[in-house]
C-alpha cells in the first residue's frame, strides 16, 4: 500500500472539489478566479509527477494501480492538456450564461479520470477511470443547454458511449471467464507461462475491449459520434475531447497491449485486427475530411485520421512502435491544442466556424495565422515540425513488420490526402482576401501559450531526441519485443 | 560547426531572425536575406575552390573529419553531412540561384516582404540540406522542408490566375513522389539493419548512407530486392526530376510562381530528384540500376521530344520555358541512364548549367511580367526596344538554352550525347541531337515574338533594369554560364571525380549481368577493371 503514488490524482480531485466549493462563495462576475485556480491545479499536478516518491514508480492498492514510465509521461501530458484547455477556456466560459463553476469542476474531474487511466492495472479500475472521464464529458459536451447542436451532441455521445461501454464490459466478462481474474498482474504471469494456450474466449474478450476503447480513440467502427460531437460541443471541450479523452483511450490500449502482447501468440493474433482498424480509420478520417466546410467538423475527421496513424504504431506492437506511438501522442497534444486555441479565438471575433471565415487570417492576425499554419502542418506531417517526426517514426515502426507493409502504403497514401485538406485551410488563411476585417482580440495569456506551443513544435521537430529521450525509456520499460521479429 | 552544416544553419537562422524583425522595416528584412544568401554563396565558392585545388581527395578528407552527430539514437538518426564533386557543383548552383533570387526579389516583392523572405530562406535551407546530408531521415526531412515553403511562395506571391491550382498540384505531386521514395528508403533501412545485426545481434538500426552502402558493397542486398528498391526510389525521385509522364506539375508550377520562386523551382528544386538518384539509388542498388536504366533511356526520349513539341505549342512564355525545362531534363535522364563517366558527369554538369540558365530566364521573365502583367506571347512584342538590357540578357539565355557553343549548356549536352553514344544508345543520342533543333525552334520563336518585331506603344511605360542592384543577378548568372562554357574543365573535373566511384559500381553490376546472361558485353568502351563483390543470392 503506497498511497503517495496517487499524489497527482489527489491534487486533481482536491482541486475539483475545491473549485466546486469556492464557486459557492464567489460572486457571479468573479468566476474567472476559478480558471486561475484550475490552471494552478494543473501546474501542481504536473509538479506532483516529479515528486521522487511518484517519479520512482511502483504499485499501490494490491497491484491495482501502477506507476511506470508510460504512466508518468501520460500524466504529464494530461496535466499540460488540461492547462492549455483552461487557457483557452477562460474567455469562452465568461461568455456562458450559467454554470461557470461547474465547467471547471467537471474539467478537473475528467482530468483526474485521465490521470487514473494512465495507471490502471486491473479491469475494475480501468472501467471506473474510463467512466469518470466519459461521464464528465457527457455533461461538458451538452454544456450549452440553449444550443440544440450541443444537446444533440451530448445525447449522441451518450448513446454511442453507452454501447461502447457495454462492449467493453462484455469483453472484460469474457476475459474474466477465460482467466478467472481481473488483475493485469495475473494476466502477465499467465501469458508468459510456457504452457500458455490462447483460448478463443480470451481472444474475443481482448478484441471486444479494444473495440470498446475505440470509442475514446475515435477508431472505426466506434467513430460515428466524432464529427457531430466535435461540431456541437463547446470548442474548448472539443479540444479537450480530441486530445485528453483520445490519449486516455490510447494509454489504455497500450496497457492492454503491454499486458497481453508480451506473449507473441496474442500479439500475432491482434496485429491483423488492429491493422485492419488502423487502415479503415485512416481512410475514413482523411477522405471524410475533404468535403468539410466547418473547421470543427474538419478537425473531427482529422482527429479520426490522426487516430489511424497512432494505431499504426500500436499495431506494430514492438518497442520502437510503442515509442513512436508515445512520441506521436506528445506531438499531438501541442499540435491539436494550438489549433483549437486559434479556433476558439477566431470564432470569438467572427462568430463562425466556417473555414471560409479563416480567409486572410495570416494577414489579419499573424500570430494566430502562424500558430494555425504550424499546427496544421504538424498534423499533416511536414518538417521541421514535431508531428512530422511522430508520423515518420510510426510509419517506420509499422514498416518493420513485413506483414504490415500494406498498412504502411495506406498510411503513405493518406499523408497525401491529408496534405490536401490541411493545405486547403492554409490556402484560405494565406492566399484568400479577408472577409472579416475585425482583428480577433487575443489576451496575453493565450499569446504566451501559442508561442510556447510553436517553440515546442519547431524545437522538437529540429531536435526530436529531446522528446525521444522521454518516450523511448517509457516504451522500453513495458517489456515488449525489442525487434520487429 | 563545420561549414556544410552552416549552409543549412545560416538560412534557417536568418529566417528565425526575420520572425523577430517587425514587418514594417522592409529594408532590414531584404538586407538580412541578401546577407544570409551571400554568406552561403561564399561557402559554396569556398568548397568549389577546395575541390579545384585539392581535388576529390580534399573533399573526402574534409567529409571524413566531420563527426556523425547522433540525433535519435534508438532508431539510428544522425546529423551527418558530406560532400563529393557532384554535391559541390550542386551547392554552388543552389547558392548562386539563392543569392540571385534574393537580389531579384529585393525589388520585385513589395507585399508581405517579411513572410516572403522567411519562406524563401527556409526553401533554400531545405535544398542545401538535400545536397549535403548523408542520413536518409534528414534527406527526406530536407526535401519536404523545401516543398512546403514553395506552396506558400507560389500561392501567395504567384500570378493570381492559376496560383492556387498550381501550388496545390506541385505540393501534392512532390509529396507523393517523396513518399514513394520514402518507401524505398525504408526498405534500404531495414535491410541494412538486418545486415548490421548479422555482425552484432544487439546492433541498433541506422539511417546513415555509409552503412547502407557498406551493406550494399558486402552483397547484403539481393538482386530482386535491389530491383524493387531501385524502382521505388527512382519512381519517387523521378517525379521531382520531372520524368515524363509525371511531369505535369512542373510547367504550371513554373508559370504560376513569382520570379524568384520559379528561379528556385526550375533552377534547383528539380535537380533534387536526379541528385538523389545518383546519391542514393545508384550506389545502394547498382544491380537495380543496371536492370532499369535501359528503360529510363527510352522514357528520356519522351521527355525530350514530347516536352519539346508541347513547348512549341504554348502561347504563354512561362509555359514555353516550363516545358522546355522538362524537355531538358530528358538529357539529364539520358546522361544518368548511360552509366558512363562521360554521360553521368555530363548530366550533373547539365543540371548545373540548366539551373543557372533557367534561373536567369525566369528572373528576366519575372522582371518584365511584373510590369506588363501579361505572359501571353501574342500580347507581347518588341520589348527589346523598351528594355534593351533585359532583351540582351534574354537573347544570351536563349542561346545558352538552345545549346549554342560558348555556354555551359552546350558543353554539358555534348557530354551527355557522347556518353549515350559510348554506352551504346546510338538511337537515343541521335534523337537527342534532334531535340536540340526542336529547342531552337520554340525558343527562337518565343524570343522573336516577345522581344523583337514591331514596337508596341502599350508597353512604352515599361522600364529597363537600371542600376547595379537590378542588373547584378542577371550579370552574375550570365558570367557563370559563359565562364564554364568557355572553359568547362574545372567544373567537369570536379564533377567527374565525384561521379566516378558511383558509375564504377553500376558498371560492375552491368558487366556481371552481361556475364551471367552470356550476352555480348555492353558496347561501353571503358570497362571497369575491378570486379565488385558478387551479389547475394535471391532470398
Short mmCIF file of N, CA, C and O in Angstrom, two decimals, chain A residues 318 320 363 382-384 388 392-393 396 399-400 409 412 415-416 419-420 423-424 426-427 430-432 461-465 468 483-484, chain B residues 71-72 74-75 111-112 115 137 140-141 144-145 148 151-152 155-156 163-164 168 171-172 175-176 179 182-183 186-187 190 193 197 207:
data_model
loop_
_atom_site.label_atom_id
_atom_site.label_comp_id
_atom_site.label_asym_id
_atom_site.label_seq_id
_atom_site.Cartn_x
_atom_site.Cartn_y
_atom_site.Cartn_z
N UNK A 318 5.82 -3.47 -31.23
CA UNK A 318 7.15 -3.77 -30.72
C UNK A 318 7.69 -2.49 -30.13
O UNK A 318 7.06 -1.44 -30.25
N UNK A 320 9.94 -0.13 -30.51
CA UNK A 320 10.04 1.13 -31.23
C UNK A 320 8.67 1.63 -31.65
O UNK A 320 8.43 2.84 -31.72
N UNK A 363 -2.78 37.45 -42.58
CA UNK A 363 -2.54 38.89 -42.69
C UNK A 363 -3.23 39.64 -41.55
O UNK A 363 -2.70 40.58 -40.98
N UNK A 382 4.72 17.72 -41.74
CA UNK A 382 5.69 18.43 -42.56
C UNK A 382 6.86 18.83 -41.67
O UNK A 382 6.65 19.35 -40.58
N UNK A 383 8.09 18.56 -42.08
CA UNK A 383 9.22 19.01 -41.28
C UNK A 383 9.37 20.52 -41.37
O UNK A 383 8.89 21.11 -42.35
N UNK A 384 10.00 21.20 -40.45
CA UNK A 384 10.68 20.66 -39.27
C UNK A 384 9.77 20.72 -38.05
O UNK A 384 10.15 21.32 -37.07
N UNK A 388 5.79 15.78 -37.77
CA UNK A 388 6.47 15.06 -38.85
C UNK A 388 7.25 13.89 -38.29
O UNK A 388 7.17 12.76 -38.80
N UNK A 392 6.74 9.98 -39.05
CA UNK A 392 7.85 9.23 -39.65
C UNK A 392 8.16 8.00 -38.80
O UNK A 392 8.29 6.88 -39.33
N UNK A 393 8.23 8.19 -37.49
CA UNK A 393 8.59 7.07 -36.62
C UNK A 393 7.48 6.01 -36.63
O UNK A 393 7.77 4.80 -36.67
N UNK A 396 7.65 4.19 -39.88
CA UNK A 396 8.85 3.34 -39.88
C UNK A 396 8.66 2.09 -39.02
O UNK A 396 9.04 0.99 -39.41
N UNK A 399 6.50 -0.34 -40.75
CA UNK A 399 7.20 -0.87 -41.93
C UNK A 399 8.08 -2.05 -41.56
O UNK A 399 8.32 -2.95 -42.37
N UNK A 400 8.56 -2.03 -40.30
CA UNK A 400 9.49 -3.08 -39.87
C UNK A 400 8.85 -4.46 -39.93
O UNK A 400 9.55 -5.47 -40.03
N UNK A 409 1.55 1.41 -46.82
CA UNK A 409 1.12 2.02 -48.08
C UNK A 409 -0.14 2.86 -47.84
O UNK A 409 -0.24 4.00 -48.29
N UNK A 412 0.88 6.04 -46.19
CA UNK A 412 1.54 6.99 -47.08
C UNK A 412 0.53 7.66 -48.01
O UNK A 412 0.60 8.87 -48.25
N UNK A 415 -1.13 10.34 -46.22
CA UNK A 415 -0.33 11.55 -45.98
C UNK A 415 -0.64 12.57 -47.07
O UNK A 415 -0.86 13.75 -46.81
N UNK A 416 -0.71 12.08 -48.32
CA UNK A 416 -1.00 12.99 -49.44
C UNK A 416 -2.42 13.53 -49.31
O UNK A 416 -2.67 14.72 -49.49
N UNK A 419 -2.58 16.02 -46.58
CA UNK A 419 -1.89 17.23 -47.01
C UNK A 419 -2.87 18.14 -47.75
O UNK A 419 -2.86 19.36 -47.57
N UNK A 420 -3.73 17.53 -48.57
CA UNK A 420 -4.64 18.33 -49.38
C UNK A 420 -5.59 19.14 -48.51
O UNK A 420 -5.71 20.36 -48.66
N UNK A 423 -3.89 21.79 -46.39
CA UNK A 423 -3.45 22.91 -47.22
C UNK A 423 -4.62 23.77 -47.66
O UNK A 423 -4.46 24.97 -47.87
N UNK A 424 -5.81 23.16 -47.80
CA UNK A 424 -6.97 23.96 -48.18
C UNK A 424 -7.27 25.01 -47.12
O UNK A 424 -7.68 26.13 -47.44
N UNK A 426 -4.95 26.20 -45.01
CA UNK A 426 -3.80 27.12 -45.05
C UNK A 426 -3.93 28.07 -46.24
O UNK A 426 -3.63 29.25 -46.15
N UNK A 427 -4.45 27.52 -47.34
CA UNK A 427 -4.65 28.34 -48.53
C UNK A 427 -5.55 29.53 -48.21
O UNK A 427 -5.25 30.66 -48.56
N UNK A 430 -3.77 32.13 -46.03
CA UNK A 430 -2.64 32.87 -46.60
C UNK A 430 -2.97 33.56 -47.91
O UNK A 430 -2.45 34.62 -48.20
N UNK A 431 -3.80 32.90 -48.74
CA UNK A 431 -3.94 33.39 -50.10
C UNK A 431 -5.18 34.24 -50.29
O UNK A 431 -5.17 35.25 -50.96
N UNK A 432 -6.29 33.79 -49.69
CA UNK A 432 -7.55 34.50 -49.93
C UNK A 432 -7.57 35.84 -49.19
O UNK A 432 -6.91 36.00 -48.18
N UNK A 461 10.79 19.46 -33.43
CA UNK A 461 10.96 18.92 -34.77
C UNK A 461 12.40 18.94 -35.20
O UNK A 461 12.87 18.03 -35.89
N UNK A 462 13.12 19.99 -34.77
CA UNK A 462 14.53 20.06 -35.15
C UNK A 462 15.38 19.15 -34.28
O UNK A 462 16.39 18.62 -34.73
N UNK A 463 15.00 18.99 -33.04
CA UNK A 463 15.77 18.16 -32.12
C UNK A 463 14.86 17.11 -31.49
O UNK A 463 14.55 17.17 -30.31
N UNK A 464 14.40 16.15 -32.29
CA UNK A 464 13.43 15.18 -31.76
C UNK A 464 13.99 14.32 -30.65
O UNK A 464 13.23 13.72 -29.89
N UNK A 465 15.33 14.29 -30.55
CA UNK A 465 15.90 13.45 -29.48
C UNK A 465 15.45 13.89 -28.11
O UNK A 465 15.39 13.10 -27.18
N UNK A 468 12.29 12.11 -27.72
CA UNK A 468 12.52 10.68 -27.78
C UNK A 468 13.16 10.17 -26.49
O UNK A 468 12.91 9.05 -26.07
N UNK A 483 12.71 -6.29 -31.07
CA UNK A 483 12.87 -6.27 -32.53
C UNK A 483 11.52 -6.61 -33.15
O UNK A 483 10.65 -7.18 -32.50
N UNK A 484 11.34 -6.25 -34.40
CA UNK A 484 10.04 -6.50 -35.02
C UNK A 484 9.83 -7.97 -35.39
O UNK A 484 8.87 -8.28 -36.09
N UNK B 71 21.51 11.84 -33.41
CA UNK B 71 20.31 12.65 -33.19
C UNK B 71 19.32 11.83 -32.37
O UNK B 71 19.16 12.04 -31.19
N UNK B 72 18.71 10.84 -32.99
CA UNK B 72 17.82 9.96 -32.23
C UNK B 72 18.46 8.57 -32.25
O UNK B 72 18.45 7.90 -33.29
N UNK B 74 17.93 5.60 -30.73
CA UNK B 74 17.26 4.30 -30.77
C UNK B 74 16.84 3.89 -32.17
O UNK B 74 16.73 2.70 -32.48
N UNK B 75 16.58 4.86 -33.06
CA UNK B 75 16.23 4.48 -34.43
C UNK B 75 17.35 4.79 -35.41
O UNK B 75 17.21 4.54 -36.60
N UNK B 111 4.92 43.10 -51.34
CA UNK B 111 3.82 42.76 -50.45
C UNK B 111 4.26 41.66 -49.50
O UNK B 111 4.86 40.67 -49.94
N UNK B 112 3.99 41.83 -48.22
CA UNK B 112 4.35 40.81 -47.23
C UNK B 112 5.80 40.36 -47.39
O UNK B 112 6.10 39.17 -47.55
N UNK B 115 7.29 37.76 -44.61
CA UNK B 115 6.89 36.36 -44.76
C UNK B 115 7.57 35.74 -45.97
O UNK B 115 8.00 34.59 -45.93
N UNK B 137 17.00 9.83 -43.12
CA UNK B 137 15.93 10.56 -42.44
C UNK B 137 16.01 12.04 -42.82
O UNK B 137 15.03 12.66 -43.20
N UNK B 140 14.99 12.97 -46.43
CA UNK B 140 13.55 13.15 -46.60
C UNK B 140 13.08 14.43 -45.91
O UNK B 140 12.30 15.20 -46.46
N UNK B 141 13.62 14.66 -44.73
CA UNK B 141 13.32 15.85 -43.93
C UNK B 141 13.60 17.11 -44.75
O UNK B 141 12.75 17.98 -44.91
N UNK B 144 11.23 17.59 -47.83
CA UNK B 144 9.90 18.12 -47.51
C UNK B 144 9.98 19.56 -47.02
O UNK B 144 9.08 20.36 -47.25
N UNK B 145 11.10 19.88 -46.36
CA UNK B 145 11.30 21.26 -45.89
C UNK B 145 11.36 22.21 -47.07
O UNK B 145 10.97 23.37 -46.98
N UNK B 148 7.24 22.52 -48.89
CA UNK B 148 6.09 23.24 -48.35
C UNK B 148 6.22 24.77 -48.43
O UNK B 148 5.25 25.44 -48.79
N UNK B 151 4.93 25.89 -51.62
CA UNK B 151 3.47 26.02 -51.73
C UNK B 151 3.04 27.45 -51.44
O UNK B 151 2.30 28.06 -52.20
N UNK B 152 3.53 27.97 -50.31
CA UNK B 152 3.09 29.31 -49.92
C UNK B 152 3.70 30.37 -50.84
O UNK B 152 3.06 31.38 -51.13
N UNK B 155 1.58 30.20 -53.85
CA UNK B 155 0.20 30.55 -53.53
C UNK B 155 0.02 32.03 -53.21
O UNK B 155 -0.96 32.64 -53.61
N UNK B 156 0.95 32.62 -52.47
CA UNK B 156 0.75 34.00 -52.02
C UNK B 156 1.30 35.02 -53.00
O UNK B 156 0.75 36.09 -53.15
N UNK B 163 -2.50 30.36 -59.52
CA UNK B 163 -1.56 30.02 -58.46
C UNK B 163 -2.09 28.96 -57.50
O UNK B 163 -1.33 28.11 -57.05
N UNK B 164 -3.39 29.01 -57.18
CA UNK B 164 -3.88 28.06 -56.17
C UNK B 164 -3.79 26.64 -56.69
O UNK B 164 -3.33 25.73 -56.01
N UNK B 168 -1.07 23.77 -55.29
CA UNK B 168 -1.56 22.52 -54.71
C UNK B 168 -1.04 21.33 -55.50
O UNK B 168 -0.59 20.33 -54.93
N UNK B 171 2.65 20.70 -54.75
CA UNK B 171 2.92 20.14 -53.42
C UNK B 171 2.49 18.69 -53.35
O UNK B 171 3.22 17.85 -52.81
N UNK B 172 1.32 18.38 -53.89
CA UNK B 172 0.84 17.01 -53.79
C UNK B 172 1.71 16.06 -54.62
O UNK B 172 2.05 14.96 -54.17
N UNK B 175 5.08 15.68 -52.81
CA UNK B 175 4.95 14.90 -51.59
C UNK B 175 4.72 13.43 -51.94
O UNK B 175 5.33 12.53 -51.34
N UNK B 176 3.85 13.19 -52.91
CA UNK B 176 3.59 11.80 -53.29
C UNK B 176 4.88 11.15 -53.80
O UNK B 176 5.21 10.02 -53.42
N UNK B 179 7.09 10.33 -50.99
CA UNK B 179 6.62 9.22 -50.17
C UNK B 179 6.94 7.88 -50.83
O UNK B 179 7.27 6.91 -50.16
N UNK B 182 10.32 7.39 -50.09
CA UNK B 182 10.47 7.03 -48.67
C UNK B 182 10.27 5.53 -48.47
O UNK B 182 10.97 4.92 -47.67
N UNK B 183 9.32 4.98 -49.20
CA UNK B 183 9.10 3.53 -49.10
C UNK B 183 10.40 2.81 -49.46
O UNK B 183 10.83 1.88 -48.77
N UNK B 186 12.98 3.23 -46.70
CA UNK B 186 12.72 2.37 -45.55
C UNK B 186 13.11 0.92 -45.85
O UNK B 186 13.60 0.21 -44.97
N UNK B 187 12.90 0.50 -47.10
CA UNK B 187 13.36 -0.84 -47.48
C UNK B 187 14.86 -0.96 -47.25
O UNK B 187 15.33 -1.94 -46.64
N UNK B 190 15.75 -1.08 -43.39
CA UNK B 190 15.56 -2.33 -42.64
C UNK B 190 16.47 -3.44 -43.16
O UNK B 190 16.93 -4.28 -42.38
N UNK B 193 19.64 -2.84 -41.52
CA UNK B 193 19.60 -3.23 -40.12
C UNK B 193 19.81 -4.75 -40.00
O UNK B 193 20.56 -5.21 -39.13
N UNK B 197 22.84 -6.52 -37.99
CA UNK B 197 22.61 -7.48 -36.90
C UNK B 197 23.29 -8.82 -37.14
O UNK B 197 23.43 -9.61 -36.23
N UNK B 207 20.16 5.03 -40.22
CA UNK B 207 19.70 5.67 -41.46
C UNK B 207 20.89 6.19 -42.27
O UNK B 207 20.70 6.82 -43.29
#
